[in-house]
Amino acid sequence: TIAGVIFRSEVVLIFIPIVAYAAASGNLGFKDGMNLIGLCCAVGVGALALTVGVDSIFWRRPLWPEGEVLYFNTILNKSGNYGTMSIHWYFSSAIPRAMLGPLFLLPTGLYFNKTLRPFFLQMVAFVCLYSLLPHKELRFISYAIPVFNAVAAQELVRLFKMRNSKDKMPRMYFRAAITLMAFTIFASFSFLRMSAKNYPGGEALTQLHAMEDWNVTRGLRPYVHIDGAAAQQGVSRFLEMPPHWRYSKKEGQHDMLAYTHLVSENATVPGFTAVIGISGVDFTALLDVARGAR
């Protein structure tokens, strides 16, 4: 409840299948259910008072941050402004890419391990509920991945115990599973390296700080505008260097000449000269090369 009110409201969607399963299996009676609801409401009110009190001070206006996000994304259903995916995207793309090799251990893991089946099904229900929203990101359903990996890990343990079996098939399955794990480690490391190189906005701001460091010590007070693309590609408040530097993420048409520097996706901006050019990984070009190789 605290996590849902203060940090991420989508964790409520995890709560729904868990409670539904507990009620359907007879582990949660009516009285216990009402007590649970009352406890969640009491804790929720306390968490709401805490987040509104603290965040209103920082934002200098009455504010429930996660409430605004929930209203914009779910009630107004405007999260689609940031892009939409098909309803099956989590299952057909996001989860396979997140899990890689362990994904192939899920079927047998679920077949031989009955203990984890309820937890697995609860997470599947959670992902299904989230799939109803048009805008999708892997981070929204990241809570399900550890449960899926737990099922795969249990299956790997079972295969490990059978590695010296007299039968040929169990030994082959174990070797295949080890190969999948090796592939997953290699692929994860490769993706990590590519991701680290794919934040050009943050890299540009870091280089700008270094470039103007000498001038700042001489009295320059830079005023930097950060556009939407840069803000999505690595620029964060953690990179800012107040009080000598000032920053703005103001959107829409306004006087850009009020700024001394721009961190922008545009190669040319009237009134400014490009001094730093940072490029991210062009995955479109990589895919074109791969298609050409075939």
PDB file of C-alpha atoms in Angstrom:
ATOM      1  CA  THR A   1       0.000   0.000   0.000  1.00  0.00           C
ATOM      2  CA  ILE A   2       2.784   2.405   0.909  1.00  0.00           C
ATOM      3  CA  ALA A   3       4.651   1.618  -2.320  1.00  0.00           C
ATOM      4  CA  GLY A   4       1.481   2.129  -4.365  1.00  0.00           C
ATOM      5  CA  VAL A   5       0.572   5.469  -2.810  1.00  0.00           C
ATOM      6  CA  ILE A   6       4.046   6.994  -2.710  1.00  0.00           C
ATOM      7  CA  PHE A   7       6.124   5.392  -5.440  1.00  0.00           C
ATOM      8  CA  ARG A   8       4.346   3.316  -8.104  1.00  0.00           C
ATOM      9  CA  SER A   9       0.570   3.038  -8.249  1.00  0.00           C
ATOM     10  CA  GLU A  10       0.702   0.020 -10.573  1.00  0.00           C
ATOM     11  CA  VAL A  11       1.668  -2.267  -7.683  1.00  0.00           C
ATOM     12  CA  VAL A  12      -2.057  -2.219  -6.852  1.00  0.00           C
ATOM     13  CA  LEU A  13      -2.520  -4.375  -9.946  1.00  0.00           C
ATOM     14  CA  ILE A  14      -0.287  -6.999  -8.309  1.00  0.00           C
ATOM     15  CA  PHE A  15      -2.402  -6.848  -5.170  1.00  0.00           C
ATOM     16  CA  ILE A  16      -5.611  -7.659  -7.077  1.00  0.00           C
ATOM     17  CA  PRO A  17      -4.684 -11.156  -8.413  1.00  0.00           C
ATOM     18  CA  ILE A  18      -2.921 -12.067  -5.157  1.00  0.00           C
ATOM     19  CA  VAL A  19      -6.010 -11.278  -3.070  1.00  0.00           C
ATOM     20  CA  ALA A  20      -8.310 -12.878  -5.650  1.00  0.00           C
ATOM     21  CA  TYR A  21      -6.300 -16.106  -5.553  1.00  0.00           C
ATOM     22  CA  ALA A  22      -6.199 -16.111  -1.752  1.00  0.00           C
ATOM     23  CA  ALA A  23      -9.975 -15.691  -1.639  1.00  0.00           C
ATOM     24  CA  ALA A  24     -10.625 -18.322  -4.322  1.00  0.00           C
ATOM     25  CA  SER A  25      -8.361 -20.865  -2.618  1.00  0.00           C
ATOM     26  CA  GLY A  26     -10.062 -20.351   0.747  1.00  0.00           C
ATOM     27  CA  ASN A  27      -7.008 -18.820   2.417  1.00  0.00           C
ATOM     28  CA  LEU A  28      -8.730 -15.454   2.847  1.00  0.00           C
ATOM     29  CA  GLY A  29     -12.175 -15.414   4.407  1.00  0.00           C
ATOM     30  CA  PHE A  30     -14.680 -12.571   4.354  1.00  0.00           C
ATOM     31  CA  LYS A  31     -13.751 -11.289   7.819  1.00  0.00           C
ATOM     32  CA  ASP A  32     -10.016 -11.440   7.111  1.00  0.00           C
ATOM     33  CA  GLY A  33     -10.637  -9.740   3.784  1.00  0.00           C
ATOM     34  CA  MET A  34     -12.480  -6.853   5.415  1.00  0.00           C
ATOM     35  CA  ASN A  35      -9.730  -6.515   8.012  1.00  0.00           C
ATOM     36  CA  LEU A  36      -7.163  -6.440   5.212  1.00  0.00           C
ATOM     37  CA  ILE A  37      -9.072  -3.733   3.353  1.00  0.00           C
ATOM     38  CA  GLY A  38      -9.371  -1.665   6.531  1.00  0.00           C
ATOM     39  CA  LEU A  39      -5.657  -1.994   7.241  1.00  0.00           C
ATOM     40  CA  CYS A  40      -4.756  -1.017   3.674  1.00  0.00           C
ATOM     41  CA  CYS A  41      -7.032   2.035   3.860  1.00  0.00           C
ATOM     42  CA  ALA A  42      -5.495   3.168   7.146  1.00  0.00           C
ATOM     43  CA  VAL A  43      -1.948   2.698   5.882  1.00  0.00           C
ATOM     44  CA  GLY A  44      -2.886   4.350   2.581  1.00  0.00           C
ATOM     45  CA  VAL A  45      -4.216   7.462   4.311  1.00  0.00           C
ATOM     46  CA  GLY A  46      -1.010   7.754   6.320  1.00  0.00           C
ATOM     47  CA  ALA A  47       1.166   7.269   3.246  1.00  0.00           C
ATOM     48  CA  LEU A  48      -0.923   9.818   1.327  1.00  0.00           C
ATOM     49  CA  ALA A  49      -0.499  12.409   4.088  1.00  0.00           C
ATOM     50  CA  LEU A  50       3.246  11.781   4.090  1.00  0.00           C
ATOM     51  CA  THR A  51       3.777  12.057   0.330  1.00  0.00           C
ATOM     52  CA  VAL A  52       1.507  15.106  -0.074  1.00  0.00           C
ATOM     53  CA  GLY A  53       3.141  16.857   2.869  1.00  0.00           C
ATOM     54  CA  VAL A  54       6.703  16.245   1.725  1.00  0.00           C
ATOM     55  CA  ASP A  55       6.286  16.610  -2.046  1.00  0.00           C
ATOM     56  CA  SER A  56       4.149  19.750  -1.755  1.00  0.00           C
ATOM     57  CA  ILE A  57       7.079  21.414  -0.025  1.00  0.00           C
ATOM     58  CA  PHE A  58       9.521  20.466  -2.766  1.00  0.00           C
ATOM     59  CA  TRP A  59       7.172  21.345  -5.632  1.00  0.00           C
ATOM     60  CA  ARG A  60       5.818  24.473  -3.893  1.00  0.00           C
ATOM     61  CA  ARG A  61       2.180  23.584  -4.558  1.00  0.00           C
ATOM     62  CA  PRO A  62      -0.321  21.050  -3.182  1.00  0.00           C
ATOM     63  CA  LEU A  63       0.675  17.836  -4.903  1.00  0.00           C
ATOM     64  CA  TRP A  64       0.255  14.064  -4.813  1.00  0.00           C
ATOM     65  CA  PRO A  65       2.827  13.056  -7.453  1.00  0.00           C
ATOM     66  CA  GLU A  66       1.700   9.489  -8.005  1.00  0.00           C
ATOM     67  CA  GLY A  67      -1.910  10.653  -8.058  1.00  0.00           C
ATOM     68  CA  GLU A  68      -1.166  13.013 -10.940  1.00  0.00           C
ATOM     69  CA  VAL A  69       0.620  10.237 -12.811  1.00  0.00           C
ATOM     70  CA  LEU A  70      -2.283   7.855 -12.212  1.00  0.00           C
ATOM     71  CA  TYR A  71      -4.808  10.458 -13.362  1.00  0.00           C
ATOM     72  CA  PHE A  72      -2.864  11.309 -16.524  1.00  0.00           C
ATOM     73  CA  ASN A  73      -1.951   7.755 -17.531  1.00  0.00           C
ATOM     74  CA  THR A  74      -5.038   5.827 -16.483  1.00  0.00           C
ATOM     75  CA  ILE A  75      -8.039   8.092 -15.958  1.00  0.00           C
ATOM     76  CA  LEU A  76      -7.317  10.363 -18.931  1.00  0.00           C
ATOM     77  CA  ASN A  77      -5.609   7.452 -20.728  1.00  0.00           C
ATOM     78  CA  LYS A  78      -3.037   9.850 -22.173  1.00  0.00           C
ATOM     79  CA  SER A  79      -0.030   7.612 -21.647  1.00  0.00           C
ATOM     80  CA  GLY A  80      -0.529   6.666 -25.296  1.00  0.00           C
ATOM     81  CA  ASN A  81       0.868  10.102 -26.186  1.00  0.00           C
ATOM     82  CA  TYR A  82       4.284   8.589 -25.521  1.00  0.00           C
ATOM     83  CA  GLY A  83       3.723   5.692 -27.905  1.00  0.00           C
ATOM     84  CA  THR A  84       1.541   2.610 -28.019  1.00  0.00           C
ATOM     85  CA  MET A  85       2.154  -1.101 -28.417  1.00  0.00           C
ATOM     86  CA  SER A  86      -0.087  -4.020 -29.325  1.00  0.00           C
ATOM     87  CA  ILE A  87      -1.972  -5.713 -26.493  1.00  0.00           C
ATOM     88  CA  HIS A  88       0.314  -8.778 -26.647  1.00  0.00           C
ATOM     89  CA  TRP A  89       3.592  -6.803 -26.617  1.00  0.00           C
ATOM     90  CA  TYR A  90       4.570  -7.724 -23.052  1.00  0.00           C
ATOM     91  CA  PHE A  91       4.267 -11.442 -23.814  1.00  0.00           C
ATOM     92  CA  SER A  92       5.528 -11.425 -27.393  1.00  0.00           C
ATOM     93  CA  SER A  93       8.424  -8.978 -27.039  1.00  0.00           C
ATOM     94  CA  ALA A  94       9.202  -7.443 -23.628  1.00  0.00           C
ATOM     95  CA  ILE A  95       9.286 -10.558 -21.432  1.00  0.00           C
ATOM     96  CA  PRO A  96      11.222 -12.730 -23.949  1.00  0.00           C
ATOM     97  CA  ARG A  97      13.855  -9.994 -24.312  1.00  0.00           C
ATOM     98  CA  ALA A  98      14.067  -9.511 -20.559  1.00  0.00           C
ATOM     99  CA  MET A  99      14.413 -13.193 -19.713  1.00  0.00           C
ATOM    100  CA  LEU A 100      16.285 -14.563 -22.747  1.00  0.00           C
ATOM    101  CA  GLY A 101      17.478 -18.125 -22.005  1.00  0.00           C
ATOM    102  CA  PRO A 102      15.503 -18.822 -18.799  1.00  0.00           C
ATOM    103  CA  LEU A 103      12.293 -18.335 -20.775  1.00  0.00           C
ATOM    104  CA  PHE A 104      12.749 -21.800 -22.312  1.00  0.00           C
ATOM    105  CA  LEU A 105      12.848 -23.376 -18.850  1.00  0.00           C
ATOM    106  CA  LEU A 106       9.413 -22.077 -17.865  1.00  0.00           C
ATOM    107  CA  PRO A 107       7.235 -24.850 -19.387  1.00  0.00           C
ATOM    108  CA  THR A 108       9.016 -27.736 -17.669  1.00  0.00           C
ATOM    109  CA  GLY A 109       9.564 -25.633 -14.566  1.00  0.00           C
ATOM    110  CA  LEU A 110       5.823 -25.124 -14.217  1.00  0.00           C
ATOM    111  CA  TYR A 111       5.120 -28.772 -14.991  1.00  0.00           C
ATOM    112  CA  PHE A 112       7.456 -30.216 -12.350  1.00  0.00           C
ATOM    113  CA  ASN A 113       7.123 -27.499  -9.680  1.00  0.00           C
ATOM    114  CA  LYS A 114       3.599 -27.087  -8.368  1.00  0.00           C
ATOM    115  CA  THR A 115       4.628 -24.769  -5.526  1.00  0.00           C
ATOM    116  CA  LEU A 116       5.446 -21.820  -7.757  1.00  0.00           C
ATOM    117  CA  ARG A 117       2.487 -22.178 -10.108  1.00  0.00           C
ATOM    118  CA  PRO A 118       0.131 -19.891  -8.097  1.00  0.00           C
ATOM    119  CA  PHE A 119       2.754 -17.139  -7.911  1.00  0.00           C
ATOM    120  CA  PHE A 120       3.454 -17.489 -11.626  1.00  0.00           C
ATOM    121  CA  LEU A 121      -0.233 -17.280 -12.536  1.00  0.00           C
ATOM    122  CA  GLN A 122      -0.705 -14.229 -10.312  1.00  0.00           C
ATOM    123  CA  MET A 123       2.085 -12.441 -12.161  1.00  0.00           C
ATOM    124  CA  VAL A 124       0.637 -13.483 -15.510  1.00  0.00           C
ATOM    125  CA  ALA A 125      -2.698 -11.996 -14.433  1.00  0.00           C
ATOM    126  CA  PHE A 126      -0.887  -8.803 -13.410  1.00  0.00           C
ATOM    127  CA  VAL A 127       0.762  -8.534 -16.839  1.00  0.00           C
ATOM    128  CA  CYS A 128      -2.584  -9.191 -18.542  1.00  0.00           C
ATOM    129  CA  LEU A 129      -4.190  -6.356 -16.584  1.00  0.00           C
ATOM    130  CA  TYR A 130      -1.383  -3.991 -17.502  1.00  0.00           C
ATOM    131  CA  SER A 131      -1.621  -5.015 -21.139  1.00  0.00           C
ATOM    132  CA  LEU A 132      -4.962  -3.207 -21.339  1.00  0.00           C
ATOM    133  CA  LEU A 133      -3.138   0.148 -21.257  1.00  0.00           C
ATOM    134  CA  PRO A 134      -1.953   1.160 -24.752  1.00  0.00           C
ATOM    135  CA  HIS A 135       1.377   2.629 -23.597  1.00  0.00           C
ATOM    136  CA  LYS A 136       3.734  -0.125 -22.545  1.00  0.00           C
ATOM    137  CA  GLU A 137       7.219  -0.235 -21.068  1.00  0.00           C
ATOM    138  CA  LEU A 138       9.120  -3.152 -19.605  1.00  0.00           C
ATOM    139  CA  ARG A 139       9.662  -1.312 -16.319  1.00  0.00           C
ATOM    140  CA  PHE A 140       5.925  -1.310 -15.703  1.00  0.00           C
ATOM    141  CA  ILE A 141       5.832  -5.095 -15.331  1.00  0.00           C
ATOM    142  CA  SER A 142       9.370  -5.621 -14.023  1.00  0.00           C
ATOM    143  CA  TYR A 143       7.960  -6.994 -10.754  1.00  0.00           C
ATOM    144  CA  ALA A 144       6.894 -10.140 -12.613  1.00  0.00           C
ATOM    145  CA  ILE A 145      10.335 -11.006 -13.971  1.00  0.00           C
ATOM    146  CA  PRO A 146      11.848 -12.258 -10.649  1.00  0.00           C
ATOM    147  CA  VAL A 147       8.924 -14.662 -10.213  1.00  0.00           C
ATOM    148  CA  PHE A 148       9.374 -15.987 -13.759  1.00  0.00           C
ATOM    149  CA  ASN A 149      13.105 -16.356 -13.114  1.00  0.00           C
ATOM    150  CA  ALA A 150      12.377 -18.232  -9.882  1.00  0.00           C
ATOM    151  CA  VAL A 151      10.422 -20.831 -11.851  1.00  0.00           C
ATOM    152  CA  ALA A 152      13.313 -21.164 -14.303  1.00  0.00           C
ATOM    153  CA  ALA A 153      15.816 -21.403 -11.424  1.00  0.00           C
ATOM    154  CA  GLN A 154      13.873 -24.232  -9.814  1.00  0.00           C
ATOM    155  CA  GLU A 155      13.906 -26.115 -13.097  1.00  0.00           C
ATOM    156  CA  LEU A 156      17.653 -25.547 -13.422  1.00  0.00           C
ATOM    157  CA  VAL A 157      18.137 -27.005  -9.929  1.00  0.00           C
ATOM    158  CA  ARG A 158      16.099 -30.064 -10.940  1.00  0.00           C
ATOM    159  CA  LEU A 159      18.208 -30.552 -14.063  1.00  0.00           C
ATOM    160  CA  PHE A 160      21.415 -30.074 -12.042  1.00  0.00           C
ATOM    161  CA  LYS A 161      20.421 -32.924  -9.742  1.00  0.00           C
ATOM    162  CA  MET A 162      19.918 -35.120 -12.814  1.00  0.00           C
ATOM    163  CA  ARG A 163      23.190 -34.188 -14.493  1.00  0.00           C
ATOM    164  CA  ASN A 164      24.769 -37.577 -13.717  1.00  0.00           C
ATOM    165  CA  SER A 165      21.708 -39.605 -14.628  1.00  0.00           C
ATOM    166  CA  LYS A 166      22.213 -42.853 -16.481  1.00  0.00           C
ATOM    167  CA  ASP A 167      19.616 -41.742 -18.993  1.00  0.00           C
ATOM    168  CA  LYS A 168      20.915 -39.700 -21.883  1.00  0.00           C
ATOM    169  CA  MET A 169      18.038 -37.209 -22.156  1.00  0.00           C
ATOM    170  CA  PRO A 170      18.363 -35.620 -18.670  1.00  0.00           C
ATOM    171  CA  ARG A 171      22.072 -35.052 -19.273  1.00  0.00           C
ATOM    172  CA  MET A 172      21.324 -33.430 -22.634  1.00  0.00           C
ATOM    173  CA  TYR A 173      18.661 -31.196 -21.083  1.00  0.00           C
ATOM    174  CA  PHE A 174      21.092 -30.066 -18.397  1.00  0.00           C
ATOM    175  CA  ARG A 175      23.792 -29.225 -20.947  1.00  0.00           C
ATOM    176  CA  ALA A 176      21.249 -27.307 -23.025  1.00  0.00           C
ATOM    177  CA  ALA A 177      20.171 -25.369 -19.927  1.00  0.00           C
ATOM    178  CA  ILE A 178      23.785 -24.463 -19.113  1.00  0.00           C
ATOM    179  CA  THR A 179      24.243 -23.302 -22.705  1.00  0.00           C
ATOM    180  CA  LEU A 180      21.160 -21.093 -22.354  1.00  0.00           C
ATOM    181  CA  MET A 181      22.550 -19.570 -19.148  1.00  0.00           C
ATOM    182  CA  ALA A 182      25.887 -18.848 -20.820  1.00  0.00           C
ATOM    183  CA  PHE A 183      24.090 -17.235 -23.756  1.00  0.00           C
ATOM    184  CA  THR A 184      21.984 -15.147 -21.352  1.00  0.00           C
ATOM    185  CA  ILE A 185      25.044 -13.874 -19.462  1.00  0.00           C
ATOM    186  CA  PHE A 186      26.822 -12.946 -22.696  1.00  0.00           C
ATOM    187  CA  ALA A 187      23.738 -11.258 -24.183  1.00  0.00           C
ATOM    188  CA  SER A 188      22.959  -9.363 -20.966  1.00  0.00           C
ATOM    189  CA  PHE A 189      26.512  -8.032 -20.797  1.00  0.00           C
ATOM    190  CA  SER A 190      26.331  -6.989 -24.466  1.00  0.00           C
ATOM    191  CA  PHE A 191      22.991  -5.220 -23.986  1.00  0.00           C
ATOM    192  CA  LEU A 192      24.371  -3.473 -20.904  1.00  0.00           C
ATOM    193  CA  ARG A 193      27.347  -2.168 -22.842  1.00  0.00           C
ATOM    194  CA  MET A 194      25.137  -0.908 -25.668  1.00  0.00           C
ATOM    195  CA  SER A 195      22.701   0.721 -23.250  1.00  0.00           C
ATOM    196  CA  ALA A 196      25.518   2.516 -21.451  1.00  0.00           C
ATOM    197  CA  LYS A 197      26.501   4.075 -24.788  1.00  0.00           C
ATOM    198  CA  ASN A 198      22.960   5.085 -25.671  1.00  0.00           C
ATOM    199  CA  TYR A 199      22.392   8.133 -23.448  1.00  0.00           C
ATOM    200  CA  PRO A 200      23.619  10.965 -25.679  1.00  0.00           C
ATOM    201  CA  GLY A 201      21.682  13.644 -23.772  1.00  0.00           C
ATOM    202  CA  GLY A 202      23.436  12.897 -20.515  1.00  0.00           C
ATOM    203  CA  GLU A 203      26.807  12.609 -22.259  1.00  0.00           C
ATOM    204  CA  ALA A 204      26.282  15.981 -23.960  1.00  0.00           C
ATOM    205  CA  LEU A 205      25.443  17.713 -20.670  1.00  0.00           C
ATOM    206  CA  THR A 206      28.470  16.156 -18.973  1.00  0.00           C
ATOM    207  CA  GLN A 207      30.750  17.349 -21.775  1.00  0.00           C
ATOM    208  CA  LEU A 208      29.166  20.814 -21.640  1.00  0.00           C
ATOM    209  CA  HIS A 209      29.958  21.056 -17.930  1.00  0.00           C
ATOM    210  CA  ALA A 210      33.559  20.059 -18.597  1.00  0.00           C
ATOM    211  CA  MET A 211      33.897  22.466 -21.542  1.00  0.00           C
ATOM    212  CA  GLU A 212      32.621  25.499 -19.621  1.00  0.00           C
ATOM    213  CA  ASP A 213      34.226  24.687 -16.273  1.00  0.00           C
ATOM    214  CA  TRP A 214      37.013  27.225 -16.754  1.00  0.00           C
ATOM    215  CA  ASN A 215      34.566  29.964 -17.808  1.00  0.00           C
ATOM    216  CA  VAL A 216      32.320  29.253 -14.823  1.00  0.00           C
ATOM    217  CA  THR A 217      35.246  29.799 -12.489  1.00  0.00           C
ATOM    218  CA  ARG A 218      35.760  33.153 -14.246  1.00  0.00           C
ATOM    219  CA  GLY A 219      32.209  34.281 -13.509  1.00  0.00           C
ATOM    220  CA  LEU A 220      30.060  32.794 -16.312  1.00  0.00           C
ATOM    221  CA  ARG A 221      26.582  31.799 -15.143  1.00  0.00           C
ATOM    222  CA  PRO A 222      25.253  29.434 -17.843  1.00  0.00           C
ATOM    223  CA  TYR A 223      21.528  29.024 -18.419  1.00  0.00           C
ATOM    224  CA  VAL A 224      20.921  25.693 -20.197  1.00  0.00           C
ATOM    225  CA  HIS A 225      17.755  24.594 -21.973  1.00  0.00           C
ATOM    226  CA  ILE A 226      17.181  20.830 -22.138  1.00  0.00           C
ATOM    227  CA  ASP A 227      14.672  19.622 -24.731  1.00  0.00           C
ATOM    228  CA  GLY A 228      12.421  16.588 -24.490  1.00  0.00           C
ATOM    229  CA  ALA A 229      14.697  14.224 -26.400  1.00  0.00           C
ATOM    230  CA  ALA A 230      17.712  15.053 -24.227  1.00  0.00           C
ATOM    231  CA  ALA A 231      15.638  14.657 -21.063  1.00  0.00           C
ATOM    232  CA  GLN A 232      14.635  11.168 -22.206  1.00  0.00           C
ATOM    233  CA  GLN A 233      18.187  10.178 -23.132  1.00  0.00           C
ATOM    234  CA  GLY A 234      20.255  10.546 -20.014  1.00  0.00           C
ATOM    235  CA  VAL A 235      19.772  14.064 -18.637  1.00  0.00           C
ATOM    236  CA  SER A 236      18.649  13.989 -15.020  1.00  0.00           C
ATOM    237  CA  ARG A 237      18.700  16.223 -11.967  1.00  0.00           C
ATOM    238  CA  PHE A 238      21.680  14.243 -10.680  1.00  0.00           C
ATOM    239  CA  LEU A 239      23.846  15.723 -13.444  1.00  0.00           C
ATOM    240  CA  GLU A 240      22.989  19.320 -12.583  1.00  0.00           C
ATOM    241  CA  MET A 241      25.609  21.539 -10.959  1.00  0.00           C
ATOM    242  CA  PRO A 242      23.920  24.390  -9.060  1.00  0.00           C
ATOM    243  CA  PRO A 243      24.219  27.156  -7.990  1.00  0.00           C
ATOM    244  CA  HIS A 244      26.413  28.479 -10.831  1.00  0.00           C
ATOM    245  CA  TRP A 245      24.488  26.581 -13.504  1.00  0.00           C
ATOM    246  CA  ARG A 246      20.774  27.084 -14.197  1.00  0.00           C
ATOM    247  CA  TYR A 247      18.579  24.701 -16.188  1.00  0.00           C
ATOM    248  CA  SER A 248      15.207  24.779 -17.880  1.00  0.00           C
ATOM    249  CA  LYS A 249      13.043  22.081 -19.462  1.00  0.00           C
ATOM    250  CA  LYS A 250      10.330  24.481 -20.565  1.00  0.00           C
ATOM    251  CA  GLU A 251       8.353  23.119 -23.497  1.00  0.00           C
ATOM    252  CA  GLY A 252       6.509  24.811 -26.331  1.00  0.00           C
ATOM    253  CA  GLN A 253       7.341  27.919 -28.323  1.00  0.00           C
ATOM    254  CA  HIS A 254       9.240  30.534 -26.327  1.00  0.00           C
ATOM    255  CA  ASP A 255      12.299  32.778 -26.595  1.00  0.00           C
ATOM    256  CA  MET A 256      15.287  30.456 -26.877  1.00  0.00           C
ATOM    257  CA  LEU A 257      17.719  33.370 -26.930  1.00  0.00           C
ATOM    258  CA  ALA A 258      17.185  33.669 -23.178  1.00  0.00           C
ATOM    259  CA  TYR A 259      19.509  30.689 -22.777  1.00  0.00           C
ATOM    260  CA  THR A 260      23.281  30.575 -23.051  1.00  0.00           C
ATOM    261  CA  HIS A 261      23.411  26.899 -24.060  1.00  0.00           C
ATOM    262  CA  LEU A 262      21.053  24.310 -25.513  1.00  0.00           C
ATOM    263  CA  VAL A 263      21.090  20.536 -25.150  1.00  0.00           C
ATOM    264  CA  SER A 264      18.934  19.681 -28.127  1.00  0.00           C
ATOM    265  CA  GLU A 265      18.172  16.929 -30.613  1.00  0.00           C
ATOM    266  CA  ASN A 266      18.283  19.544 -33.415  1.00  0.00           C
ATOM    267  CA  ALA A 267      21.594  19.891 -35.221  1.00  0.00           C
ATOM    268  CA  THR A 268      20.882  23.546 -36.029  1.00  0.00           C
ATOM    269  CA  VAL A 269      19.044  26.150 -33.956  1.00  0.00           C
ATOM    270  CA  PRO A 270      18.771  29.811 -35.049  1.00  0.00           C
ATOM    271  CA  GLY A 271      21.024  32.027 -32.958  1.00  0.00           C
ATOM    272  CA  PHE A 272      23.224  29.156 -31.716  1.00  0.00           C
ATOM    273  CA  THR A 273      26.302  27.306 -32.956  1.00  0.00           C
ATOM    274  CA  ALA A 274      26.716  23.569 -32.481  1.00  0.00           C
ATOM    275  CA  VAL A 275      29.859  22.840 -30.469  1.00  0.00           C
ATOM    276  CA  ILE A 276      29.249  19.273 -29.225  1.00  0.00           C
ATOM    277  CA  GLY A 277      27.738  16.392 -31.201  1.00  0.00           C
ATOM    278  CA  ILE A 278      26.882  13.131 -29.470  1.00  0.00           C
ATOM    279  CA  SER A 279      25.304  10.180 -31.248  1.00  0.00           C
ATOM    280  CA  GLY A 280      23.590   7.201 -29.656  1.00  0.00           C
ATOM    281  CA  VAL A 281      23.386   3.656 -30.980  1.00  0.00           C
ATOM    282  CA  ASP A 282      21.407   3.625 -34.218  1.00  0.00           C
ATOM    283  CA  PHE A 283      19.463   0.391 -33.824  1.00  0.00           C
ATOM    284  CA  THR A 284      17.619   1.021 -37.090  1.00  0.00           C
ATOM    285  CA  ALA A 285      20.925   0.975 -38.951  1.00  0.00           C
ATOM    286  CA  LEU A 286      21.976  -2.198 -37.106  1.00  0.00           C
ATOM    287  CA  LEU A 287      18.742  -3.914 -38.143  1.00  0.00           C
ATOM    288  CA  ASP A 288      19.229  -2.769 -41.745  1.00  0.00           C
ATOM    289  CA  VAL A 289      22.730  -4.258 -41.709  1.00  0.00           C
ATOM    290  CA  ALA A 290      21.384  -7.506 -40.268  1.00  0.00           C
ATOM    291  CA  ARG A 291      18.678  -7.709 -42.929  1.00  0.00           C
ATOM    292  CA  GLY A 292      21.240  -7.016 -45.631  1.00  0.00           C
ATOM    293  CA  ALA A 293      23.476  -9.777 -44.297  1.00  0.00           C
ATOM    294  CA  ARG A 294      20.650 -12.251 -44.808  1.00  0.00           C
TER     295      ARG A 294
END
